[in-house]
mmCIF file of C-alpha atoms and ligand atoms in Angstrom:
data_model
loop_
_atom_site.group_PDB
_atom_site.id
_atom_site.type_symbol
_atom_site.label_atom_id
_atom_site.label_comp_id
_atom_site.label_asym_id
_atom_site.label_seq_id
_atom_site.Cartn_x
_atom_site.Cartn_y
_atom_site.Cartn_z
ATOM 1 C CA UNK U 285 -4.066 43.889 2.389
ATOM 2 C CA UNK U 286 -7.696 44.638 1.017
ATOM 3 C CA UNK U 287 -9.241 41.354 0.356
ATOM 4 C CA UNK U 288 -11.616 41.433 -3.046
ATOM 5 C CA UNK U 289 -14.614 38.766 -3.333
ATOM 6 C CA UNK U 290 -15.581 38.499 -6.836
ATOM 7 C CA UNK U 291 -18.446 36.569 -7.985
ATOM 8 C CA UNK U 292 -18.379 35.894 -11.704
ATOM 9 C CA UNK U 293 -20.451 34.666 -14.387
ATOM 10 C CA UNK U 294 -19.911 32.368 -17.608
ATOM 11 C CA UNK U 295 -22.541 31.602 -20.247
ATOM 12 C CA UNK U 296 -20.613 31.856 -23.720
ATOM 13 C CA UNK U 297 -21.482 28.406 -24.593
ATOM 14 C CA UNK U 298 -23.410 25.579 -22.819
ATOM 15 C CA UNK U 299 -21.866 25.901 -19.162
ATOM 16 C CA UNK U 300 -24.299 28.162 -16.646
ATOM 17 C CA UNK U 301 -21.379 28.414 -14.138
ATOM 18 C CA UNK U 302 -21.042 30.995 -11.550
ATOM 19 C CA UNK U 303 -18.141 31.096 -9.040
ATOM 20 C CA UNK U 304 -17.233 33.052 -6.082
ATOM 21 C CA UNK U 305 -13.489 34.027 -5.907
ATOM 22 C CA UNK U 306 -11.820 35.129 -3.198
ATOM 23 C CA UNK U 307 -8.728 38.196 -4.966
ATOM 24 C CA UNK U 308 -7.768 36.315 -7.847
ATOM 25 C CA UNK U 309 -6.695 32.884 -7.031
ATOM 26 C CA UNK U 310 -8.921 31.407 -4.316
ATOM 27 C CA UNK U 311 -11.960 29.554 -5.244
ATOM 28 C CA UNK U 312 -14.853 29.665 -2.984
ATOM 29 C CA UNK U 313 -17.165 27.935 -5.012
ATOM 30 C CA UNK U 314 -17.470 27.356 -8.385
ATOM 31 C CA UNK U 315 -20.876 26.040 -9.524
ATOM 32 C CA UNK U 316 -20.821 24.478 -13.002
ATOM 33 C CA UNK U 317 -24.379 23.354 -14.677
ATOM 34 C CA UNK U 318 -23.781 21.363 -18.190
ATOM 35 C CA UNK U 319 -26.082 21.336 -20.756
ATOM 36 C CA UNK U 320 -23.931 18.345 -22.926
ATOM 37 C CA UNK U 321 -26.803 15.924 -22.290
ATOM 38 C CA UNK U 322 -29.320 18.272 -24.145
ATOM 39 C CA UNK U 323 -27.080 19.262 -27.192
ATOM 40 C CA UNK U 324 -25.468 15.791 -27.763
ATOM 41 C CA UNK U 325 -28.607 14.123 -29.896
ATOM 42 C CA UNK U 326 -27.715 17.012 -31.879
ATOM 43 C CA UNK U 327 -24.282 16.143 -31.944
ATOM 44 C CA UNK U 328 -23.415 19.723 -31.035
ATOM 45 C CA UNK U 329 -24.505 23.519 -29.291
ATOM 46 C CA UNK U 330 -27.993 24.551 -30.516
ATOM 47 C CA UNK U 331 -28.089 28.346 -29.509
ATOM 48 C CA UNK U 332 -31.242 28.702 -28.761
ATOM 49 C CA UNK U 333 -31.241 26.022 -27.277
ATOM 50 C CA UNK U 334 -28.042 26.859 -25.165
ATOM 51 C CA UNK U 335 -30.094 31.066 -24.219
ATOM 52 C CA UNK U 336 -32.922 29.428 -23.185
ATOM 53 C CA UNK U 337 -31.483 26.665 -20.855
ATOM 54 C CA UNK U 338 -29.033 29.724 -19.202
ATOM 55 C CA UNK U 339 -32.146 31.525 -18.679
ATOM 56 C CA UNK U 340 -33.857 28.608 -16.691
ATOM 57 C CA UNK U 341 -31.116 27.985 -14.454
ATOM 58 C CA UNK U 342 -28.894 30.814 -14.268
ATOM 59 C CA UNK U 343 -31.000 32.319 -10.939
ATOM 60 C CA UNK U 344 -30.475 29.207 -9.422
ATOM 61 C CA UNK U 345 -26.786 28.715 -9.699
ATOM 62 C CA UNK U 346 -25.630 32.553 -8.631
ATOM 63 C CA UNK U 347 -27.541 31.577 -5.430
ATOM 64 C CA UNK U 348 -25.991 27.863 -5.178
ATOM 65 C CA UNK U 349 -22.013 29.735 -5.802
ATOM 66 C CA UNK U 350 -23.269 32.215 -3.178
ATOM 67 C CA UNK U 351 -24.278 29.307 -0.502
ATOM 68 C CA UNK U 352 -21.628 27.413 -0.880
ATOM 69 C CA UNK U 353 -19.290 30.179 -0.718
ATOM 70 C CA UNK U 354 -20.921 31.252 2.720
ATOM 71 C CA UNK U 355 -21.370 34.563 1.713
ATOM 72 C CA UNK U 356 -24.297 37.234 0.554
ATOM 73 C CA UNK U 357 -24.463 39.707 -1.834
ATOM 74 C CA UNK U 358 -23.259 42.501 0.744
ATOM 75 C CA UNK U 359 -20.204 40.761 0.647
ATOM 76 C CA UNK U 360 -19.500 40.986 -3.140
ATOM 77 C CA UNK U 361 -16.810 43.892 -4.038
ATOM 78 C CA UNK U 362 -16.964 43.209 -7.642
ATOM 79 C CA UNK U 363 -18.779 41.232 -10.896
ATOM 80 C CA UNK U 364 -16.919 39.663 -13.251
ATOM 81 C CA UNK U 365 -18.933 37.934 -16.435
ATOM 82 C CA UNK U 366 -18.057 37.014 -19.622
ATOM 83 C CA UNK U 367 -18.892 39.378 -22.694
ATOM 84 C CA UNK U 368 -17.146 37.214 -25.609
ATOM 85 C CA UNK U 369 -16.087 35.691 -27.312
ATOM 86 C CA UNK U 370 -19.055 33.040 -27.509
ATOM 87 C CA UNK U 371 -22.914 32.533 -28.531
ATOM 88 C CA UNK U 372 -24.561 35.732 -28.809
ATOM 89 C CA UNK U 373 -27.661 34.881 -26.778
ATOM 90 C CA UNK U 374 -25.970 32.660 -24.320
ATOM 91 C CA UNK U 375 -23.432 35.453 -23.496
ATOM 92 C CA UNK U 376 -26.260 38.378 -23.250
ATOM 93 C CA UNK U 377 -27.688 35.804 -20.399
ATOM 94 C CA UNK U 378 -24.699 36.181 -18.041
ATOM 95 C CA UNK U 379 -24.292 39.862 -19.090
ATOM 96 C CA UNK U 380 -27.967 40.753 -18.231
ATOM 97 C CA UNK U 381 -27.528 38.927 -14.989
ATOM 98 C CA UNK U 382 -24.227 40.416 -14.069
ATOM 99 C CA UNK U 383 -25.248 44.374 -14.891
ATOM 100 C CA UNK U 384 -28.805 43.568 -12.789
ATOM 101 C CA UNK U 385 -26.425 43.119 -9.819
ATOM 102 C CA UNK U 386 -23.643 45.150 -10.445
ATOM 103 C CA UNK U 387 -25.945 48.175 -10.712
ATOM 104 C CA UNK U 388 -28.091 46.510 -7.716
ATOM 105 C CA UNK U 389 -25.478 45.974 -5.947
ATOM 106 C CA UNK U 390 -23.435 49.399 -6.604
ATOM 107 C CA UNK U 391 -20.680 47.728 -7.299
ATOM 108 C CA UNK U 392 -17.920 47.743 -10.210
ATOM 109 C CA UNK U 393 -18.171 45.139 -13.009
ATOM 110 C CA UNK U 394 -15.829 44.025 -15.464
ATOM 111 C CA UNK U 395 -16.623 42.370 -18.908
ATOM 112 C CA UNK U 396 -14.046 39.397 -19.252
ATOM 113 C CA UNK U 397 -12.875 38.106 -22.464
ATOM 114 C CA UNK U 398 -13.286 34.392 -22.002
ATOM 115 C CA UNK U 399 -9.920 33.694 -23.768
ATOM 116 C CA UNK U 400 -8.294 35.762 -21.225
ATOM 117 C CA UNK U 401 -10.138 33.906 -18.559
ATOM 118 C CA UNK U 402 -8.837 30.420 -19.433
ATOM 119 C CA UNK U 403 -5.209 31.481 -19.410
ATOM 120 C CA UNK U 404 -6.446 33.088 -15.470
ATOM 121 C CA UNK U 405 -7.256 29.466 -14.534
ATOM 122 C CA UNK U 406 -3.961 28.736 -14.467
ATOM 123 C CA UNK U 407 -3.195 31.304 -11.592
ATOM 124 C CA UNK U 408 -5.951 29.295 -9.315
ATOM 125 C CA UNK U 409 -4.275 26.081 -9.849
ATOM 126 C CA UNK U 410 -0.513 27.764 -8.977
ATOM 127 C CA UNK U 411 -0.875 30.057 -6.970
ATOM 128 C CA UNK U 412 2.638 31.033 -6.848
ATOM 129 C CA UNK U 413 2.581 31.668 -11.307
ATOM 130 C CA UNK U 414 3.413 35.090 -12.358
ATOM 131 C CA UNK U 415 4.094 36.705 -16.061
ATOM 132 C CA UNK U 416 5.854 36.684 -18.041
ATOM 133 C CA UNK U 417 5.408 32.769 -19.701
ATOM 134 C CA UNK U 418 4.118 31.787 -22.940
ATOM 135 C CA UNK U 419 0.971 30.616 -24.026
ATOM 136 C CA UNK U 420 -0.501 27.757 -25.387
ATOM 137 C CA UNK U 421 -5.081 28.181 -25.519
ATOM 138 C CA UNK U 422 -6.515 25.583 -27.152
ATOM 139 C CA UNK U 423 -10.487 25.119 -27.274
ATOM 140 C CA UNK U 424 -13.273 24.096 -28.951
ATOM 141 C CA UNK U 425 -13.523 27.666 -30.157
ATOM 142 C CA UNK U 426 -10.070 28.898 -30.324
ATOM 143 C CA UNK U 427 -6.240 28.522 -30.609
ATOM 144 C CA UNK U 428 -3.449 30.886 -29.812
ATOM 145 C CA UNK U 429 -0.310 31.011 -29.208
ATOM 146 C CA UNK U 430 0.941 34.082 -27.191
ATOM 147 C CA UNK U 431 3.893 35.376 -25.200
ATOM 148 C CA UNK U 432 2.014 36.831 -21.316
ATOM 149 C CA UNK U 433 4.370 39.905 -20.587
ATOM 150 C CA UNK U 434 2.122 40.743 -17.530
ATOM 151 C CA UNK U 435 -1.205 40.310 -15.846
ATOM 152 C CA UNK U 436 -3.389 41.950 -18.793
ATOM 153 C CA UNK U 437 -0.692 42.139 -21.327
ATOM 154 C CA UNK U 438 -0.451 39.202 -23.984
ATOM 155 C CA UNK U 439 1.295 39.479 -27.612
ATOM 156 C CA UNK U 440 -0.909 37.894 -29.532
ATOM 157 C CA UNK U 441 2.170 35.781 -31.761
ATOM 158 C CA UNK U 442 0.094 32.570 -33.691
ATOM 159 C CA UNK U 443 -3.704 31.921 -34.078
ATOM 160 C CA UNK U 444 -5.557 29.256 -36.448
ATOM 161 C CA UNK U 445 -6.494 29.628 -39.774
ATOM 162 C CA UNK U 446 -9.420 27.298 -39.972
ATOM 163 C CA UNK U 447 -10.747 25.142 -36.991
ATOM 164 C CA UNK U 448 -9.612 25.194 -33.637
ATOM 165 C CA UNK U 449 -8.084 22.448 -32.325
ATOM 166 C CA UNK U 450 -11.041 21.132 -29.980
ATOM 167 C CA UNK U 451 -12.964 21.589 -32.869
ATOM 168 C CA UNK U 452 -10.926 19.176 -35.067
ATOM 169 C CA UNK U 453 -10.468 16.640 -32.257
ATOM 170 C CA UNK U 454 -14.770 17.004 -32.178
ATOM 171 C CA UNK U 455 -15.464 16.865 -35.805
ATOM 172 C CA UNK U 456 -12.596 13.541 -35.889
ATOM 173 C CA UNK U 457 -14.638 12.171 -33.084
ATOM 174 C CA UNK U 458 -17.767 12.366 -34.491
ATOM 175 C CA UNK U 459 -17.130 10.821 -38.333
ATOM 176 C CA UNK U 460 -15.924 7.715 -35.823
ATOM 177 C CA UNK U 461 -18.891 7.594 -34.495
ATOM 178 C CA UNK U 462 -17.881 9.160 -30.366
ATOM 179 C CA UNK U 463 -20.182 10.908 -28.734
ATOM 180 C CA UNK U 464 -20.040 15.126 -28.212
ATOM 181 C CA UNK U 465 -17.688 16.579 -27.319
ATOM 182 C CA UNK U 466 -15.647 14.088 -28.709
ATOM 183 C CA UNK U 467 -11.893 15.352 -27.321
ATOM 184 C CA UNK U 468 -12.192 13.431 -24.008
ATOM 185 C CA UNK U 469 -13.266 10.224 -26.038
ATOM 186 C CA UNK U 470 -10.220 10.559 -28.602
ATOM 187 C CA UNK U 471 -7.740 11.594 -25.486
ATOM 188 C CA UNK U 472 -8.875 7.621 -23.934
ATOM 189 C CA UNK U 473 -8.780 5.545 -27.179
ATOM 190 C CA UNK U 474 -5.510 6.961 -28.298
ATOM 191 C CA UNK U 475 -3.734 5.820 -25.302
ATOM 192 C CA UNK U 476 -4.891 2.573 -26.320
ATOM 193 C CA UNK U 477 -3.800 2.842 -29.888
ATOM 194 C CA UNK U 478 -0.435 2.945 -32.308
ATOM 195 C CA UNK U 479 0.097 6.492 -32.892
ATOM 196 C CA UNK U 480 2.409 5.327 -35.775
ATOM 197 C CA UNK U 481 -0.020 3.127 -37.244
ATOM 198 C CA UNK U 482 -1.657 5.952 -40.045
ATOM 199 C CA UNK U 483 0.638 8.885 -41.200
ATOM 200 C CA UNK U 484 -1.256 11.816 -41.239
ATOM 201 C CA UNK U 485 -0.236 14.621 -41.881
ATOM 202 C CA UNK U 486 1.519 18.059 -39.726
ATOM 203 C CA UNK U 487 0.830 21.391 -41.047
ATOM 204 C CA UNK U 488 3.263 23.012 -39.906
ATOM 205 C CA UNK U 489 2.299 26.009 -42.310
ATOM 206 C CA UNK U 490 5.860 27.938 -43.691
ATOM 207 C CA UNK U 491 8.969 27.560 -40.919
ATOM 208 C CA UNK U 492 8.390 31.390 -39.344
ATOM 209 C CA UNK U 493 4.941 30.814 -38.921
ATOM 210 C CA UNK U 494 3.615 30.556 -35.786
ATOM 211 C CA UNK U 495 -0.253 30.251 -36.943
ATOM 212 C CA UNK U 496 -2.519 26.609 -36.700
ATOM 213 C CA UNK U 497 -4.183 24.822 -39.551
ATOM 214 C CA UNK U 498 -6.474 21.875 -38.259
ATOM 215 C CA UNK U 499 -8.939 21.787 -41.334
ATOM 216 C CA UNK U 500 -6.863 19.892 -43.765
ATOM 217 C CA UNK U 501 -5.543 16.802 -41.137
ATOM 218 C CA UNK U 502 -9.384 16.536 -40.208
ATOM 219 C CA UNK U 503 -9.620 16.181 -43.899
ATOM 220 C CA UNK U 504 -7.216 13.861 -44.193
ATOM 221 C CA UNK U 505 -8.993 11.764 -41.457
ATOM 222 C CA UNK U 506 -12.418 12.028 -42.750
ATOM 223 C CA UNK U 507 -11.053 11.001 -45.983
ATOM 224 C CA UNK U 508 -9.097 7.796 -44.803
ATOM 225 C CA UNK U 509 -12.068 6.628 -42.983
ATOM 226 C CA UNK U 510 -14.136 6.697 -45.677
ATOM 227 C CA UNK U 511 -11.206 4.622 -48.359
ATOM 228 C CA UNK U 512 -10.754 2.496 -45.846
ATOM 229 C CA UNK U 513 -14.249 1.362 -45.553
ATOM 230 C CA UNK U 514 -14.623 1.620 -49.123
ATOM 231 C CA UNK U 515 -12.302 -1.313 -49.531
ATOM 232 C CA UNK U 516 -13.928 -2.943 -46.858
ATOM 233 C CA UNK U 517 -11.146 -3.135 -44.746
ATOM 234 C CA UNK U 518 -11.669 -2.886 -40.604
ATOM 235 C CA UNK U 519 -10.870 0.615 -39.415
ATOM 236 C CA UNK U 520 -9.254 0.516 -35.731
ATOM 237 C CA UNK U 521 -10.571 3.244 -34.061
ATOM 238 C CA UNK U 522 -8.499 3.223 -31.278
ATOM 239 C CA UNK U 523 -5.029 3.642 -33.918
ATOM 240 C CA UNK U 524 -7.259 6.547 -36.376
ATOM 241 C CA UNK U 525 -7.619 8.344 -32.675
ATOM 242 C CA UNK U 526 -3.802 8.109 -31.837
ATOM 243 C CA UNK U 527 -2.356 9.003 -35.195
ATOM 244 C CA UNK U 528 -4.482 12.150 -35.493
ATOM 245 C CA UNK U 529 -3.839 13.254 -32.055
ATOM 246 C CA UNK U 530 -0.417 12.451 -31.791
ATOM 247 C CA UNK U 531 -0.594 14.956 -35.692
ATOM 248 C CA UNK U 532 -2.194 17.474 -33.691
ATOM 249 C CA UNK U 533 0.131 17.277 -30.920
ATOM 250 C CA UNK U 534 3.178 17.063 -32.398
ATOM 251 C CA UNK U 535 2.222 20.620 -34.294
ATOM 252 C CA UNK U 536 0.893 22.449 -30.964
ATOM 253 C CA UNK U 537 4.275 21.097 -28.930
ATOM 254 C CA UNK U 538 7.006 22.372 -31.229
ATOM 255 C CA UNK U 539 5.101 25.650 -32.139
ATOM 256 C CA UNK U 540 5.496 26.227 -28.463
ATOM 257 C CA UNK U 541 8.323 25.455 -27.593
ATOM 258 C CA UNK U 542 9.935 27.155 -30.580
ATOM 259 C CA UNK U 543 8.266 30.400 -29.188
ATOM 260 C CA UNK U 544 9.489 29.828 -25.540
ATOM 261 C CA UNK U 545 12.917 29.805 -26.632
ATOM 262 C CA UNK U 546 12.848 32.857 -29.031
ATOM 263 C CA UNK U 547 11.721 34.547 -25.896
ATOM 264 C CA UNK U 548 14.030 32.925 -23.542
ATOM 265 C CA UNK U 549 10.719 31.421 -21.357
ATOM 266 C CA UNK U 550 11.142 29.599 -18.600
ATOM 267 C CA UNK U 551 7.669 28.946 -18.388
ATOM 268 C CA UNK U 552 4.655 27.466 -20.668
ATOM 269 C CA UNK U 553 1.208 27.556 -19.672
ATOM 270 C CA UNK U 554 -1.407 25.491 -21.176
ATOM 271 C CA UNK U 555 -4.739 26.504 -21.214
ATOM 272 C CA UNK U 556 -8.919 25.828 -22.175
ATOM 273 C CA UNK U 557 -10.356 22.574 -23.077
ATOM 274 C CA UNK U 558 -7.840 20.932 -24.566
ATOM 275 C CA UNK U 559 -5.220 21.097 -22.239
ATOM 276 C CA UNK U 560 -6.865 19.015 -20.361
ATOM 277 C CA UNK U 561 -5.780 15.961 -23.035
ATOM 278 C CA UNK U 562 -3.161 13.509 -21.335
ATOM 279 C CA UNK U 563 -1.334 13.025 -24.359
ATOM 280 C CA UNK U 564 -0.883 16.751 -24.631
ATOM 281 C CA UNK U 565 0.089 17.784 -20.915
ATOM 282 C CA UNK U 566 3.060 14.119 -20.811
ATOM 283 C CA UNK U 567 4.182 15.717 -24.326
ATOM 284 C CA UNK U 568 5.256 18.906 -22.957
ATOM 285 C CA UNK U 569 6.339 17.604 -19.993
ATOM 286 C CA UNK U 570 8.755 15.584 -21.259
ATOM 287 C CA UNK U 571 10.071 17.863 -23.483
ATOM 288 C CA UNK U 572 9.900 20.669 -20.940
ATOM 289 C CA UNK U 573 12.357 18.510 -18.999
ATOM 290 C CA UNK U 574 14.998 18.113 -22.174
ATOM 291 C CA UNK U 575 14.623 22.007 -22.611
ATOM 292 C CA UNK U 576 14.909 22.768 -18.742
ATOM 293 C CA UNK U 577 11.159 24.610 -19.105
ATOM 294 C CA UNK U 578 8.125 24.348 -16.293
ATOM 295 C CA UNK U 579 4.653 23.529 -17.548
ATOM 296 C CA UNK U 580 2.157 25.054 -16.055
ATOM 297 C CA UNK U 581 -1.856 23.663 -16.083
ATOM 298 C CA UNK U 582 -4.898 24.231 -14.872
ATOM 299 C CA UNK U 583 -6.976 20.465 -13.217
ATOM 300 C CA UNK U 584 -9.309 19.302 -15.769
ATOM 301 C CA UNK U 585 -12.263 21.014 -14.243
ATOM 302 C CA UNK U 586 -10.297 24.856 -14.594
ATOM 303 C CA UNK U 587 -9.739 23.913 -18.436
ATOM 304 C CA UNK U 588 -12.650 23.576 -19.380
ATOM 305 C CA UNK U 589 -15.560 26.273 -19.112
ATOM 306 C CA UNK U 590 -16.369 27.569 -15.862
ATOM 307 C CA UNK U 591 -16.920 30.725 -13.962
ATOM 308 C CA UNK U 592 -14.047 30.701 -11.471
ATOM 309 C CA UNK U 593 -11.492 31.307 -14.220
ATOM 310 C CA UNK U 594 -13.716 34.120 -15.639
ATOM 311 C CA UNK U 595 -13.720 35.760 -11.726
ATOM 312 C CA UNK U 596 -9.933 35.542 -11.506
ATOM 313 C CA UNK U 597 -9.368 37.408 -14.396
ATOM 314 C CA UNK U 598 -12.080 40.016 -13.750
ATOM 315 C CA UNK U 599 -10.025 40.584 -10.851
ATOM 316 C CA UNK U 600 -6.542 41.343 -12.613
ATOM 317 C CA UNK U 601 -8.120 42.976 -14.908
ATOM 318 C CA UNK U 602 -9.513 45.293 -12.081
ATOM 319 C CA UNK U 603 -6.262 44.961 -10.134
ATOM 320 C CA UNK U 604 -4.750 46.512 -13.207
ATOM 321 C CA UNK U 605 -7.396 49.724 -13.887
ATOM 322 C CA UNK U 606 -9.392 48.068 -15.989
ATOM 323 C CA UNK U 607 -13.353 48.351 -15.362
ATOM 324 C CA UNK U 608 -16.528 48.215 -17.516
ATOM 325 C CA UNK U 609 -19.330 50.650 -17.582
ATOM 326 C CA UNK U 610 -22.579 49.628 -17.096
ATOM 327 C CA UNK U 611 -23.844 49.876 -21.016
ATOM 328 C CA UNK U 612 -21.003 47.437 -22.319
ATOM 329 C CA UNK U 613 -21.879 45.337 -24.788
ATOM 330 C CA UNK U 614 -21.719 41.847 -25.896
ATOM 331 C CA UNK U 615 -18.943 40.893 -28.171
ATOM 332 C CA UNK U 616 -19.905 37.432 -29.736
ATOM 333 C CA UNK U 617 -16.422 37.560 -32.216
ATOM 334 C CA UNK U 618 -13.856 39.069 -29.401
ATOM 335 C CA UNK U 619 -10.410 38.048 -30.270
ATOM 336 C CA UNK U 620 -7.552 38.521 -27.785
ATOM 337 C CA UNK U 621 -5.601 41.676 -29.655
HETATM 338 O O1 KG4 O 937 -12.610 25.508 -23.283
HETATM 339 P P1 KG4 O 937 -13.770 24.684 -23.631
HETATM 340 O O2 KG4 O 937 -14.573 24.064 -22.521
HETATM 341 O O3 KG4 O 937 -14.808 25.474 -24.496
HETATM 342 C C1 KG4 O 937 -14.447 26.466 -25.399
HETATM 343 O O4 KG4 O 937 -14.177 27.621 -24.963
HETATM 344 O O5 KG4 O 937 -14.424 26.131 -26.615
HETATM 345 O O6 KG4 O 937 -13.242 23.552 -24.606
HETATM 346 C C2 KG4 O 937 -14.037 22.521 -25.086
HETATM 347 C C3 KG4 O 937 -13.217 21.731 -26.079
HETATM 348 C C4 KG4 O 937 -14.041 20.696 -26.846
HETATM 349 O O7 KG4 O 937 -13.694 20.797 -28.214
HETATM 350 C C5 KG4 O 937 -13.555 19.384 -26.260
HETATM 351 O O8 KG4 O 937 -13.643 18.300 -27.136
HETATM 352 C C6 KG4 O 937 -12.114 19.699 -25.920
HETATM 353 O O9 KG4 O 937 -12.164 21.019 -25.412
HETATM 354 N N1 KG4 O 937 -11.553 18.784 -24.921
HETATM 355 C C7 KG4 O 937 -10.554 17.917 -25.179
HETATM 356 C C8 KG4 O 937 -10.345 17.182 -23.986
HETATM 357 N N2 KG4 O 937 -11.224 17.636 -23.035
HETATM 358 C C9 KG4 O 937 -11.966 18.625 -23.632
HETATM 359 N N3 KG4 O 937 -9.835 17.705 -26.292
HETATM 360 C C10 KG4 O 937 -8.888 16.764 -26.239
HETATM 361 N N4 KG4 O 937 -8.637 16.006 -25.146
HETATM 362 C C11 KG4 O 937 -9.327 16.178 -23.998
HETATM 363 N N5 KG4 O 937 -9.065 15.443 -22.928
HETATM 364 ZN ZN1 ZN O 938 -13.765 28.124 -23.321
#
């Protein structure tokens, strides 16, 4: 069996990560550098910032994922980096980097869509997962809902409208005051609050739909935390956090699950950011138990941005025919059709 060594490269956003990944589902190393520190006094991703903080470190982590992997370039067989979707300076950091040794290197490179790559992570963390299974990505950035027929084949089936659902969970976070990214600091306070204590509301959009609305329930949040404190009343953050998630969540699990059994799937797989909410990952795995379903997600580290997921699916995507040539360019709006 040939044995591939990838290294990859992520910069869409305000991770400099680079990875080292041995075919597609053994980590080597995985070296993640966050800039959240820098961007939270501005209570979210400058991008200029973001490009010029890639630029300062991104020599310096390729060389830390190579060292801790043990290996040297001369080992590499192929570059995988992420060309969108994402921040167009912070991705044409990785890109430049990637090209400069995939042509140095003379070896094949492959430009990853970053959505793709965060339903890949999954394959690291079970390494026994194969298509087909459907889809659940929800980010910061974006929301789908697709049905994986194979390795590099997805049917794109539900998408948002508005906001993604990280986004809404951020934007919620920040009118009560939580730090950036909020998610995390929502995930916490609403297992210490009533989820039935404020009745927001579930778009579920018409019955056949299969597509996400987020902006009008972050609305509705925004809106009842300013009435509330308007009247002077006490606002418990703890029970806004719980009712809006458990809103959120009850939307993302039956869209889901309704797909899965139109297409007789035995498996779900939950992938980016948000999958890495508690609430999220026990609500589908309770339910996957009533329905006789497995749930299937990446560790908390894999959901969120890094380069190891982007190396694993440089490498189906090579496994399957699929290469880049060396002028490929950046694609800042890349969607997953
Ligand atoms: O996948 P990711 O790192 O970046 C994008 O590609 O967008 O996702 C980041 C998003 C942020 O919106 C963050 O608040 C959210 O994922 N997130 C969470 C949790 N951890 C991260 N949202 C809810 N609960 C969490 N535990
Ligand atoms: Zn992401």
């Amino acid at each position: 069996m040939i044995i591939l060594l990838t290294l990859a490269i992520e910069t869409s956003c305000d991770e400099t990560s680079c990875a080292v990944i041995k075919d597609g589902r053994e980590v080597l190393s995985n070296i993640i550098s966050s800039q959240i520190e820098i961007h939270r006094r501005f209570g979210g991703v400058v991008p200029e910032i973001a490009s010029r903080k890639h630029i300062e470190s991104i020599n310096n982590i390729i060389q830390e994922a190579l060292d801790q992997a043990e290996v040297g370039f001369s080992d590499l067989d192929l570059i995988g980096v992420t060309r969108g979707p994402g921040l167009v300076g912070a991705l044409l950091v990785g890109i430049s980097a990637a090209k400069a040794l995939a042509y140095g290197l003379d070896i094949p490179i492959v430009g990853v869509n970053h959505i793709e790559g965060h339903i890949c992570a999954t394959y690291i963390q079970h390494k026994d997962l194969e298509p087909p299974f459907t889809c659940l990505v929800v980010s910061g950035g974006h929301s789908y809902l697709l049905q994986a027929n194979g390795y590099n084949d997805y049917e794109l089936v539900g998408r948002t409208r508005d906001d993604a659902a990280g986004e809404a969970f951020d934007k919620v976070a920040r009118s009560l005051g939580l730090p950036y990214p909020g998610g995390p600091f929502i995930d916490k306070l609403a297992a210490e609050g009533n989820k039935d204590a404020i009745e927001f509301p579930r778009i579920f959009l018409d019955n056949n739909s299969y597509d996400f609305s987020f902006s009008g329930l972050k609305t509705s949040v925004l809106n009842y935390i300013h009435n509330t404190s308007q009247k002077g009343e006490e606002i418990v953050i703890a029970d806004v956090a719980a009712s809006f998630q458990q809103a959120v969540l009850d939307v993302l699990v039956e869209k889901t699950f309704r797909l899965a059994k139109e297409r007789n799937s035995s498996k779900i797989v939950l992938a980016g950011g948000v999958a890495s909410n508690k609430g999220l990952r026990n609500m589908m795995k309770e339910r996957g138990l009533e329905e006789n379903i497995q749930i299937y997600y990446p560790n908390s580290i894999l959901c969120t941005d890094n380069a190891a997921m982007i190396g694993s699916a440089a490498y189906f995507n090579y496994m399957g025919g699929i290469e880049s040539k060396l002028d490929f360019k950046v694609m800042p709006n890349l969607g997953l059709e």
